[in-house]
CSV table of C-alpha atoms in Angstrom, one decimal:
chain,number,residue,atom,x,y,z
A,1,MET,CA,0.0,0.0,0.0
A,2,THR,CA,1.4,3.4,-1.0
A,3,ARG,CA,1.8,6.4,1.3
A,4,VAL,CA,-1.1,8.3,-0.3
A,5,GLN,CA,-3.4,5.2,0.0
A,6,THR,CA,-2.5,4.9,3.6
A,7,ARG,CA,-3.7,8.5,4.2
A,8,HIS,CA,-7.1,7.7,2.9
A,9,SER,CA,-7.5,4.3,4.6
A,10,ALA,CA,-10.5,4.1,6.9
A,11,VAL,CA,-10.1,3.4,10.6
A,12,ALA,CA,-12.7,1.0,12.0
A,13,GLY,CA,-15.0,2.4,14.7
A,14,ARG,CA,-14.3,5.9,15.8
A,15,PRO,CA,-12.3,8.6,14.0
A,16,ARG,CA,-8.5,8.7,14.3
A,17,PRO,CA,-7.1,11.0,17.0
A,18,LEU,CA,-7.0,14.6,15.8
A,19,VAL,CA,-4.0,16.7,16.7
A,20,VAL,CA,-4.4,20.5,16.6
A,21,ASP,CA,-1.7,23.2,16.6
A,22,LEU,CA,-2.3,26.3,18.6
A,23,ASP,CA,-0.7,29.4,17.1
A,24,ASP,CA,-2.2,30.7,13.9
A,25,THR,CA,-4.4,27.6,13.8
A,26,LEU,CA,-6.7,27.2,16.7
A,27,LEU,CA,-5.9,30.8,17.5
A,28,CYS,CA,-5.9,33.6,15.0
A,29,THR,CA,-2.7,34.9,16.6
A,30,ASP,CA,0.7,33.8,17.8
A,31,THR,CA,0.8,33.5,21.6
A,32,LEU,CA,4.6,34.0,21.8
A,33,VAL,CA,4.4,37.3,19.9
A,34,GLU,CA,1.4,38.4,22.1
A,35,SER,CA,3.3,37.4,25.3
A,36,VAL,CA,6.4,39.3,24.3
A,37,VAL,CA,4.3,42.4,23.4
A,38,GLU,CA,2.4,42.2,26.7
A,39,LEU,CA,5.6,41.8,28.7
A,40,ALA,CA,7.5,44.5,26.9
A,41,PHE,CA,4.8,47.1,27.5
A,42,SER,CA,3.5,46.1,30.9
A,43,GLN,CA,6.8,44.9,32.6
A,44,PRO,CA,9.7,46.1,30.6
A,45,ARG,CA,12.2,45.2,33.3
A,46,GLU,CA,11.1,41.6,33.3
A,47,PHE,CA,11.1,41.6,29.5
A,48,LEU,CA,14.8,42.6,29.5
A,49,GLY,CA,15.4,39.9,32.2
A,50,ALA,CA,13.9,37.3,29.9
A,51,LEU,CA,16.2,38.1,26.9
A,52,PRO,CA,19.2,36.2,28.2
A,53,ALA,CA,17.2,33.0,28.1
A,54,LEU,CA,17.6,33.1,24.3
A,55,ARG,CA,21.1,31.8,24.9
A,56,HIS,CA,19.5,28.5,26.0
A,57,GLY,CA,17.2,28.2,23.0
A,58,ARG,CA,13.7,29.2,22.0
A,59,ALA,CA,12.0,26.9,24.5
A,60,ALA,CA,13.8,28.5,27.4
A,61,PHE,CA,12.9,32.0,26.1
A,62,LYS,CA,9.2,31.0,25.7
A,63,HIS,CA,9.2,29.6,29.2
A,64,ALA,CA,10.9,32.8,30.7
A,65,VAL,CA,8.3,35.0,29.0
A,66,ALA,CA,5.4,32.8,30.0
A,67,GLU,CA,6.4,33.0,33.6
A,68,HIS,CA,5.6,36.7,33.7
A,69,VAL,CA,2.6,36.9,31.4
A,70,ARG,CA,-1.0,35.7,32.0
A,71,LEU,CA,-3.0,35.9,28.8
A,72,ASP,CA,-6.7,36.3,29.0
A,73,TYR,CA,-7.8,32.9,27.5
A,74,ALA,CA,-11.4,33.9,27.4
A,75,THR,CA,-10.8,36.9,25.0
A,76,LEU,CA,-8.2,35.4,22.7
A,77,PRO,CA,-9.3,35.2,19.0
A,78,TYR,CA,-10.2,31.6,18.4
A,79,ASP,CA,-11.0,30.3,14.9
A,80,GLN,CA,-14.7,29.4,15.2
A,81,LYS,CA,-14.6,27.1,12.2
A,82,ILE,CA,-11.8,25.0,13.8
A,83,LEU,CA,-13.6,25.0,17.1
A,84,GLY,CA,-16.7,23.6,15.3
A,85,PHE,CA,-14.5,21.0,13.6
A,86,ILE,CA,-13.0,19.9,16.9
A,87,ARG,CA,-16.5,19.6,18.5
A,88,HIS,CA,-17.6,17.5,15.5
A,89,ARG,CA,-14.7,15.1,15.9
A,90,ARG,CA,-15.4,14.7,19.6
A,91,THR,CA,-19.1,14.1,19.0
A,92,ALA,CA,-18.1,11.3,16.6
A,93,GLY,CA,-16.1,9.7,19.4
A,94,GLY,CA,-12.6,10.8,18.3
A,95,ALA,CA,-9.9,12.0,20.7
A,96,VAL,CA,-8.5,15.5,20.2
A,97,TYR,CA,-5.0,16.7,21.4
A,98,LEU,CA,-3.5,20.1,21.5
A,99,VAL,CA,0.1,19.8,20.5
A,100,THR,CA,2.0,23.1,20.1
A,101,GLY,CA,5.4,24.8,20.2
A,102,ALA,CA,4.0,27.3,22.6
A,103,ASP,CA,5.0,27.0,26.3
A,104,ARG,CA,3.2,24.4,28.3
A,105,SER,CA,1.6,26.9,30.7
A,106,ILE,CA,-0.1,28.8,27.8
A,107,ALA,CA,-1.2,25.6,26.1
A,108,ALA,CA,-2.6,24.3,29.4
A,109,GLY,CA,-4.4,27.5,29.9
A,110,VAL,CA,-6.1,27.4,26.5
A,111,ALA,CA,-7.0,23.7,27.0
A,112,SER,CA,-8.5,24.4,30.4
A,113,HIS,CA,-10.6,27.3,29.2
A,114,LEU,CA,-12.0,25.4,26.2
A,115,GLY,CA,-12.4,21.9,27.8
A,116,LEU,CA,-12.2,20.2,24.4
A,117,PHE,CA,-8.9,18.3,24.5
A,118,ASP,CA,-8.0,14.9,25.7
A,119,GLY,CA,-4.3,15.9,26.2
A,120,VAL,CA,-1.8,18.6,25.8
A,121,ILE,CA,1.8,18.4,24.6
A,122,ALA,CA,3.9,21.6,24.4
A,123,SER,CA,7.3,23.1,24.8
A,124,ASP,CA,8.6,22.7,28.4
A,125,GLY,CA,11.5,25.1,28.7
A,126,THR,CA,14.0,22.6,27.5
A,127,ARG,CA,12.5,21.0,24.3
A,128,ASN,CA,11.1,23.3,21.7
A,129,LEU,CA,8.2,21.2,20.2
A,130,LYS,CA,8.4,22.2,16.6
A,131,GLY,CA,8.9,20.4,13.3
A,132,ALA,CA,10.7,17.1,13.6
A,133,SER,CA,10.6,17.3,17.4
A,134,LYS,CA,6.8,17.6,17.3
A,135,ALA,CA,6.5,14.8,14.8
A,136,SER,CA,8.7,12.5,17.0
A,137,ALA,CA,6.7,13.3,20.1
A,138,LEU,CA,3.4,12.5,18.4
A,139,VAL,CA,4.6,9.2,16.9
A,140,GLU,CA,5.9,8.2,20.3
A,141,MET,CA,2.5,9.0,21.9
A,142,LEU,CA,0.0,8.0,19.2
A,143,GLY,CA,2.0,5.9,16.7
A,144,PRO,CA,1.4,6.7,13.1
A,145,ASP,CA,-2.4,6.7,13.4
A,146,PHE,CA,-3.4,10.4,13.8
A,147,ASP,CA,-4.6,13.3,11.7
A,148,TYR,CA,-2.9,16.7,12.0
A,149,LEU,CA,-4.2,20.3,11.7
A,150,GLY,CA,-1.5,22.9,11.4
A,151,ASP,CA,-0.6,26.0,9.5
A,152,HIS,CA,3.2,26.5,8.9
A,153,LEU,CA,5.9,25.0,6.7
A,154,ALA,CA,7.6,23.9,9.9
A,155,ASP,CA,4.8,21.4,10.3
A,156,LEU,CA,5.8,19.4,7.2
A,157,PRO,CA,7.5,16.6,9.3
A,158,VAL,CA,4.3,16.3,11.3
A,159,TRP,CA,2.0,16.2,8.2
A,160,GLU,CA,4.4,13.6,6.7
A,161,ALA,CA,3.9,11.4,9.8
A,162,ALA,CA,0.1,11.9,10.0
A,163,GLN,CA,-2.6,10.0,8.2
A,164,GLN,CA,-4.7,12.9,7.1
A,165,VAL,CA,-3.7,16.5,6.6
A,166,TYR,CA,-5.6,19.6,7.4
A,167,VAL,CA,-4.2,23.1,6.9
A,168,ALA,CA,-5.3,26.3,8.7
A,169,GLY,CA,-4.6,30.0,8.5
A,170,LYS,CA,-2.5,31.5,5.7
A,171,GLY,CA,-1.0,28.2,4.8
A,172,GLY,CA,-0.6,28.6,1.1
A,173,ALA,CA,3.1,27.9,1.1
A,174,ALA,CA,2.5,24.8,3.2
A,175,VAL,CA,-0.2,23.5,0.8
A,176,ARG,CA,2.2,24.0,-2.2
A,177,ALA,CA,4.9,22.1,-0.3
A,178,LEU,CA,2.5,19.3,0.5
A,179,THR,CA,1.3,19.0,-3.1
A,180,ARG,CA,4.9,18.7,-4.3
A,181,ARG,CA,5.3,15.8,-1.9
A,182,GLY,CA,2.2,14.1,-3.1
A,183,ILE,CA,0.4,14.6,0.2
A,184,PRO,CA,-3.2,15.5,-0.3
A,185,VAL,CA,-4.9,18.1,1.9
A,186,VAL,CA,-8.2,16.9,3.1
A,187,ARG,CA,-9.5,20.3,4.2
A,188,ARG,CA,-8.4,23.8,4.5
A,189,PHE,CA,-9.5,26.3,7.1
A,190,PRO,CA,-8.2,29.6,5.5
A,191,ALA,CA,-7.9,32.7,7.5
A,192,PRO,CA,-10.1,35.5,6.1
A,193,ASP,CA,-8.4,38.2,4.1
A,194,MET,CA,-8.7,41.8,5.2
A,195,SER,CA,-11.4,43.5,3.1
A,196,PRO,CA,-10.8,47.1,1.8
A,197,ARG,CA,-13.2,48.3,4.4
A,198,GLU,CA,-11.3,46.6,7.2
A,199,TRP,CA,-8.1,48.1,6.0
A,200,VAL,CA,-9.7,51.6,6.1
A,201,LYS,CA,-10.7,50.9,9.7
A,202,ALA,CA,-7.4,49.5,10.7
A,203,LEU,CA,-5.5,52.5,9.3
A,204,ARG,CA,-8.1,54.9,10.7
A,205,LEU,CA,-8.4,56.7,7.4
A,206,HIS,CA,-11.6,58.4,8.7
A,207,GLN,CA,-9.4,60.0,11.3
A,208,TRP,CA,-7.5,61.8,8.6
A,209,SER,CA,-10.3,64.3,8.7
A,210,LYS,CA,-8.5,65.7,11.8
A,211,ASN,CA,-5.5,66.6,9.6
A,212,LEU,CA,-7.7,69.1,7.8
A,213,LEU,CA,-6.4,71.4,10.5
A,214,LEU,CA,-3.3,71.7,8.4
A,215,PHE,CA,-5.3,73.9,6.1
A,216,VAL,CA,-6.2,76.4,8.9
A,217,SER,CA,-3.4,78.8,8.1
A,218,VAL,CA,-4.3,78.7,4.4
A,219,PHE,CA,-7.9,79.9,5.2
A,220,LEU,CA,-7.0,82.4,7.9
A,221,GLY,CA,-4.2,83.8,5.7
A,222,GLN,CA,-6.4,83.6,2.6
A,223,GLU,CA,-3.6,82.0,0.6
A,224,PHE,CA,-5.8,79.9,-1.7
A,225,GLY,CA,-4.2,81.5,-4.8
A,226,ASP,CA,-0.7,80.6,-3.8
A,227,ARG,CA,-0.2,77.3,-5.6
A,228,ALA,CA,3.1,76.6,-3.9
A,229,VAL,CA,1.7,77.0,-0.4
A,230,VAL,CA,-1.5,74.9,-1.2
A,231,SER,CA,0.6,72.1,-2.8
A,232,ARG,CA,2.9,72.1,0.2
A,233,VAL,CA,0.0,71.8,2.6
A,234,MET,CA,-1.6,69.0,0.6
A,235,LEU,CA,1.7,67.0,0.6
A,236,GLY,CA,2.0,67.8,4.3
A,237,PHE,CA,-1.6,66.5,4.8
A,238,LEU,CA,-0.5,63.2,3.2
A,239,ALA,CA,2.6,62.8,5.2
A,240,PHE,CA,0.8,63.6,8.5
A,241,GLY,CA,-1.9,61.0,7.5
A,242,LEU,CA,0.7,58.3,7.0
A,243,VAL,CA,2.3,59.1,10.4
A,244,ALA,CA,-1.1,59.2,12.1
A,245,SER,CA,-2.1,55.8,10.7
A,246,ALA,CA,1.2,54.4,11.9
A,247,THR,CA,0.7,55.7,15.4
A,248,TYR,CA,-2.9,54.2,15.5
A,249,LEU,CA,-1.5,50.8,14.6
A,250,PHE,CA,1.2,51.1,17.3
A,251,ASN,CA,-1.6,52.0,19.7
A,252,ASP,CA,-3.6,48.9,18.7
A,253,ILE,CA,-0.6,46.7,19.5
A,254,LYS,CA,-0.1,48.3,22.9
A,255,ASP,CA,-3.9,48.1,23.8
A,256,LEU,CA,-4.4,44.6,22.5
A,257,SER,CA,-5.6,43.1,25.7
A,258,ALA,CA,-7.7,46.0,26.7
A,259,ASP,CA,-9.3,46.2,23.3
A,260,ARG,CA,-10.4,42.6,23.5
A,261,ARG,CA,-12.2,43.3,26.7
A,262,HIS,CA,-13.9,46.4,25.2
A,263,PHE,CA,-17.5,45.9,23.9
A,264,GLY,CA,-16.7,47.7,20.6
A,265,LYS,CA,-12.9,47.7,20.2
A,266,ARG,CA,-12.7,43.9,20.3
A,267,HIS,CA,-13.7,43.9,16.6
A,268,ARG,CA,-10.6,45.8,15.5
A,269,ALA,CA,-8.3,44.1,13.0
A,270,MET,CA,-5.5,43.1,15.4
A,271,ALA,CA,-7.7,42.5,18.4
A,272,SER,CA,-9.8,40.1,16.4
A,273,GLY,CA,-6.8,38.4,14.8
A,274,ARG,CA,-7.6,39.4,11.2
A,275,LEU,CA,-4.4,41.4,11.1
A,276,SER,CA,-1.4,39.7,12.8
A,277,LEU,CA,0.8,41.7,15.2
A,278,GLN,CA,3.8,41.1,13.1
A,279,SER,CA,2.1,42.5,10.0
A,280,GLY,CA,0.6,45.4,11.9
A,281,PHE,CA,4.0,46.3,13.4
A,282,ALA,CA,5.8,46.1,10.0
A,283,LEU,CA,3.2,48.2,8.3
A,284,ALA,CA,3.2,50.8,11.0
A,285,LEU,CA,7.0,51.1,10.8
A,286,VAL,CA,6.9,51.5,7.0
A,287,LEU,CA,4.2,54.2,7.2
A,288,LEU,CA,6.1,56.0,10.0
A,289,LEU,CA,9.4,56.1,8.1
A,290,VAL,CA,7.8,57.1,4.8
A,291,GLY,CA,5.7,59.8,6.5
A,292,ILE,CA,8.6,61.4,8.5
A,293,ALA,CA,11.0,61.1,5.5
A,294,GLY,CA,8.4,62.9,3.3
A,295,GLY,CA,7.9,65.5,6.0
A,296,PHE,CA,11.6,66.4,6.2
A,297,ALA,CA,11.9,66.4,2.4
A,298,LEU,CA,9.0,68.8,2.2
A,299,MET,CA,10.3,71.1,5.0
A,300,PRO,CA,12.8,70.3,7.7
A,301,ALA,CA,10.8,72.3,10.2
A,302,PHE,CA,7.7,70.3,9.3
A,303,GLY,CA,9.6,67.1,9.7
A,304,LEU,CA,10.5,68.2,13.2
A,305,VAL,CA,6.8,68.9,13.9
A,306,LEU,CA,6.0,65.3,12.8
A,307,VAL,CA,8.7,63.9,15.1
A,308,GLY,CA,7.2,65.9,18.0
A,309,TYR,CA,3.8,64.5,17.1
A,310,VAL,CA,5.2,61.0,17.2
A,311,VAL,CA,6.9,61.5,20.5
A,312,LEU,CA,3.8,62.9,22.1
A,313,THR,CA,1.7,60.1,20.6
A,314,LEU,CA,4.0,57.4,21.9
A,315,ALA,CA,4.0,59.1,25.4
A,316,TYR,CA,0.2,59.0,25.3
A,317,THR,CA,0.1,55.4,24.1
A,318,LEU,CA,2.6,54.1,26.7
A,319,TRP,CA,1.6,56.1,29.7
A,320,LEU,CA,-0.4,59.3,29.5
A,321,LYS,CA,-3.7,57.6,28.3
A,322,GLU,CA,-3.9,55.8,31.6
A,323,GLN,CA,-3.7,59.1,33.6
A,324,ALA,CA,-7.1,60.6,34.3
A,325,LEU,CA,-7.4,64.2,33.0
A,326,ILE,CA,-3.8,64.3,31.8
A,327,ASP,CA,-4.9,62.1,28.9
A,328,VAL,CA,-7.2,64.8,27.5
A,329,LEU,CA,-4.5,67.4,27.8
A,330,ALA,CA,-2.3,65.2,25.7
A,331,ILE,CA,-5.0,64.8,23.1
A,332,GLY,CA,-5.5,68.6,23.1
A,333,GLY,CA,-1.8,68.9,22.5
A,334,LEU,CA,-1.9,66.5,19.6
A,335,PHE,CA,-4.5,68.6,17.8
A,336,THR,CA,-2.6,71.8,18.6
A,337,VAL,CA,0.5,70.2,16.9
A,338,ARG,CA,-1.6,70.0,13.8
A,339,VAL,CA,-2.4,73.7,13.9
A,340,GLN,CA,1.2,74.5,14.5
A,341,ALA,CA,2.1,72.3,11.5
A,342,SER,CA,-0.2,74.4,9.4
A,343,VAL,CA,1.6,77.5,10.5
A,344,VAL,CA,5.0,76.0,9.6
A,345,LEU,CA,3.8,74.8,6.2
A,346,THR,CA,2.4,78.3,5.2
A,347,GLU,CA,5.4,80.0,6.8
A,348,ASP,CA,3.1,82.4,8.7
A,349,GLU,CA,3.6,83.9,12.1
A,350,ALA,CA,2.2,81.9,14.9
A,351,SER,CA,-0.6,83.4,17.0
A,352,VAL,CA,-0.6,82.8,20.7
A,353,TRP,CA,-4.3,83.2,20.9
A,354,LEU,CA,-5.0,80.8,18.1
A,355,THR,CA,-2.7,78.2,19.7
A,356,CYS,CA,-4.4,78.6,23.1
A,357,PHE,CA,-7.8,78.4,21.5
A,358,ALA,CA,-7.0,75.2,19.7
A,359,PHE,CA,-5.5,73.6,22.8
A,360,VAL,CA,-8.4,74.4,25.1
A,361,LEU,CA,-11.1,73.6,22.5
A,362,PHE,CA,-9.7,70.1,21.7
A,363,THR,CA,-9.1,69.4,25.3
A,364,SER,CA,-12.8,70.0,25.9
A,365,LEU,CA,-13.8,67.8,23.0
A,366,ALA,CA,-11.5,65.0,24.3
A,367,MET,CA,-13.1,65.3,27.7
A,368,ALA,CA,-16.5,65.0,26.1
A,369,LYS,CA,-15.5,61.7,24.6
A,370,ARG,CA,-14.3,60.4,28.0
A,371,HIS,CA,-17.4,61.7,29.7
A,372,ALA,CA,-19.7,59.9,27.2
A,373,GLU,CA,-17.7,56.7,27.8
A,374,LEU,CA,-18.1,57.0,31.6
A,375,VAL,CA,-21.9,57.6,31.2
A,376,ARG,CA,-22.3,54.5,29.0
A,377,ALA,CA,-20.1,52.5,31.4
A,378,LYS,CA,-22.3,53.5,34.3
A,379,GLN,CA,-25.4,52.6,32.4
A,380,ASP,CA,-24.0,49.2,31.5
A,381,GLN,CA,-22.6,48.7,35.0
A,382,ARG,CA,-19.1,48.1,33.8
A,383,GLU,CA,-15.6,49.6,34.2
A,384,ILE,CA,-13.7,51.4,31.4
A,385,VAL,CA,-10.8,49.2,30.6
A,386,GLY,CA,-7.3,50.6,30.2
A,387,ARG,CA,-8.1,54.1,31.4
A,388,GLY,CA,-7.6,55.9,34.7
A,389,TYR,CA,-11.3,56.9,35.1
A,390,ARG,CA,-14.0,55.5,37.4
A,391,ALA,CA,-17.8,55.9,37.1
A,392,THR,CA,-17.7,58.2,40.2
A,393,ASP,CA,-15.6,60.7,38.1
A,394,ILE,CA,-18.6,61.8,36.0
A,395,PRO,CA,-19.2,65.1,38.0
A,396,LEU,CA,-15.5,65.8,37.5
A,397,THR,CA,-15.4,65.2,33.8
A,398,VAL,CA,-18.5,67.2,33.1
A,399,GLY,CA,-17.2,70.1,35.2
A,400,VAL,CA,-13.8,70.2,33.6
A,401,GLY,CA,-15.3,69.7,30.1
A,402,LEU,CA,-17.8,72.5,30.3
A,403,ALA,CA,-15.2,74.9,31.9
A,404,THR,CA,-12.7,74.3,29.0
A,405,ALA,CA,-15.5,74.7,26.5
A,406,ALA,CA,-16.3,78.1,27.9
A,407,VAL,CA,-12.6,79.1,28.0
A,408,SER,CA,-12.2,78.1,24.3
A,409,VAL,CA,-15.0,80.5,23.3
A,410,ILE,CA,-13.2,83.3,25.3
A,411,GLU,CA,-9.9,82.4,23.6
A,412,MET,CA,-11.6,82.6,20.2
A,413,LEU,CA,-12.9,86.1,21.0
A,414,LEU,CA,-9.5,87.2,22.1
A,415,TYR,CA,-8.0,85.8,18.8
A,416,LEU,CA,-10.6,87.6,16.7
A,417,GLN,CA,-10.3,90.8,18.6
A,418,LEU,CA,-6.6,91.0,19.1
A,419,ASP,CA,-5.2,89.3,16.0
A,420,ALA,CA,-7.7,88.6,13.1
A,421,ARG,CA,-9.2,92.1,13.1
A,422,HIS,CA,-5.8,93.8,12.7
A,423,VAL,CA,-4.2,91.8,9.9
A,424,GLY,CA,-5.9,93.8,7.1
A,425,LEU,CA,-7.4,90.7,5.4
A,426,TYR,CA,-11.0,91.2,6.4
A,427,GLU,CA,-13.4,93.9,5.0
A,428,ARG,CA,-16.2,93.4,7.6
A,429,THR,CA,-14.8,92.2,10.9
A,430,GLY,CA,-18.1,92.5,12.6
A,431,SER,CA,-19.4,89.2,11.3
A,432,LEU,CA,-16.3,87.4,12.7
A,433,LEU,CA,-17.5,88.2,16.2
A,434,LEU,CA,-20.6,86.1,15.5
A,435,ILE,CA,-18.6,83.0,15.0
A,436,PRO,CA,-18.1,82.4,18.8
A,437,ILE,CA,-21.9,82.3,19.2
A,438,VAL,CA,-22.0,79.4,16.6
A,439,LEU,CA,-19.2,77.7,18.4
A,440,THR,CA,-21.0,77.9,21.7
A,441,SER,CA,-24.1,76.4,20.1
A,442,TRP,CA,-22.1,73.5,18.7
A,443,LEU,CA,-20.2,72.8,21.9
A,444,MET,CA,-23.5,72.8,23.8
A,445,ARG,CA,-24.8,70.1,21.4
A,446,ILE,CA,-21.6,68.1,21.8
A,447,TRP,CA,-21.9,68.1,25.6
A,448,VAL,CA,-25.6,67.3,25.6
A,449,LYS,CA,-24.8,64.3,23.5
A,450,ALA,CA,-21.9,63.3,25.7
A,451,HIS,CA,-23.9,63.7,28.9
A,452,ARG,CA,-26.6,61.4,27.5
A,453,GLY,CA,-24.0,58.8,26.5
A,454,GLU,CA,-24.9,59.3,22.8
A,455,LEU,CA,-21.5,60.5,21.6
A,456,HIS,CA,-20.1,57.2,20.3
A,457,ASP,CA,-17.4,58.7,18.0
A,458,ASP,CA,-14.6,61.1,18.5
A,459,PRO,CA,-16.3,64.5,18.5
A,460,VAL,CA,-14.3,65.7,15.4
A,461,VAL,CA,-15.3,62.6,13.5
A,462,PHE,CA,-18.9,62.9,14.8
A,463,ALA,CA,-19.0,66.4,13.4
A,464,THR,CA,-18.2,65.1,9.9
A,465,LYS,CA,-21.3,62.8,10.0
A,466,ASP,CA,-23.8,64.9,12.0
A,467,LYS,CA,-26.1,67.0,10.0
A,468,ILE,CA,-26.6,69.7,12.6
A,469,SER,CA,-22.8,69.9,13.1
A,470,ILE,CA,-22.4,70.3,9.4
A,471,PHE,CA,-24.9,73.1,9.5
A,472,HIS,CA,-22.9,74.8,12.2
A,473,ALA,CA,-19.8,74.5,10.0
A,474,PHE,CA,-21.7,76.0,7.1
A,475,ALA,CA,-22.7,78.9,9.3
A,476,VAL,CA,-19.1,79.5,10.4
A,477,GLY,CA,-18.0,79.4,6.7
A,478,LEU,CA,-20.8,81.9,5.7
A,479,LEU,CA,-19.8,84.3,8.5
A,480,TRP,CA,-16.2,84.1,7.4
A,481,LEU,CA,-17.1,84.8,3.8
A,482,MET,CA,-19.1,87.8,4.8
A,483,ALA,CA,-16.0,89.1,6.5
A,484,VAL,CA,-13.8,88.5,3.5
A,485,VAL,CA,-15.9,89.7,0.6
């Protein structure tokens, strides 16, 4: 009987034992990568202490990392099709084993949570259970009579020892290698590809609307006819967008565990496992380098602004976002950096009043978002994960938010009275002084929405979708035109 015929031979009675791999197979992620990321961000000192274990091999390193990390097995992204397949095999009377190169503690945690496996074999700190080592362990335990479900080229020795072959995840290279060896694949469990819409969400392209602040100086300085300036700002908008998308990806990597426990963020590309951490990190690095390089090529001063934006964003991601109230100041600063970038790109003189207005306004809007989250959390009787706020902070957030909203209106009045009215660009400055009234009306709407827990988006993004907010923007534009013409 040939090798291929043996693979298709029936086994009397119940099905053959099914052996399932863990990383990128049962799970839509790699537990070692997740553990390293979790340890590096949450316990950097312990992460550095685990690095010397690499001298003793991958198994020792996996064990050293696993000793300090406790993954949340309930929120890990499991492949539901594979879980269904495992349940089907168990219903038919077949045994199912979890055999993985991951550390034993992680494999045992997954198995305990699912309650679907008859046994677990994993790396133990000394032996790295991968490739030929895994195949040898399986033959020793089960003989040659088992089926194997894996995902990687490293699994080839295991598939060669198995009776039936199943391939999961992005195993296209493995399928081609198996085909060349004349080993048929009984079934594939392909990982879903990212749709264009999912890429748009992962890169937060809708958040690029915030970068329209780079055109502020073009409008305030009425430089629409200067093609060089407009072109420079448009290129700056693109560079800023690339850098912003990169920072959002880095933020998703840092917040992976918290996002999975969040009622809405658990559907994000990396939290759900549709985009691997490795791919997300590589993409973020490319976008960051291209954006900053483009910024310096455009204007060295603009490149420095981009670097400052990245530094503040990383500080926010790594620490500031978990500090109540300080987090909204950081967000206000990130928006203000965009306004300063606009000034740099148009080579205009910076206005202290405009800068202060931008900082206080966007701090208030950031607080509105936090306040809405607190209100919804209180309604749902849950805590906000990964933030420094508590449900009892609601009176504080609404007080600070309304105060900064009021101050932003005063700052706008000061800018219009002390700067805008004296630059000689406006024919009728009286209509400019009506703009703060429109701003007050819009801020009141934002805070009503926030206090009712109805502000589900970032206020800036909300404004681009909300008809009444668009009407307010139209009114501001009309008053500005009345002053210009």
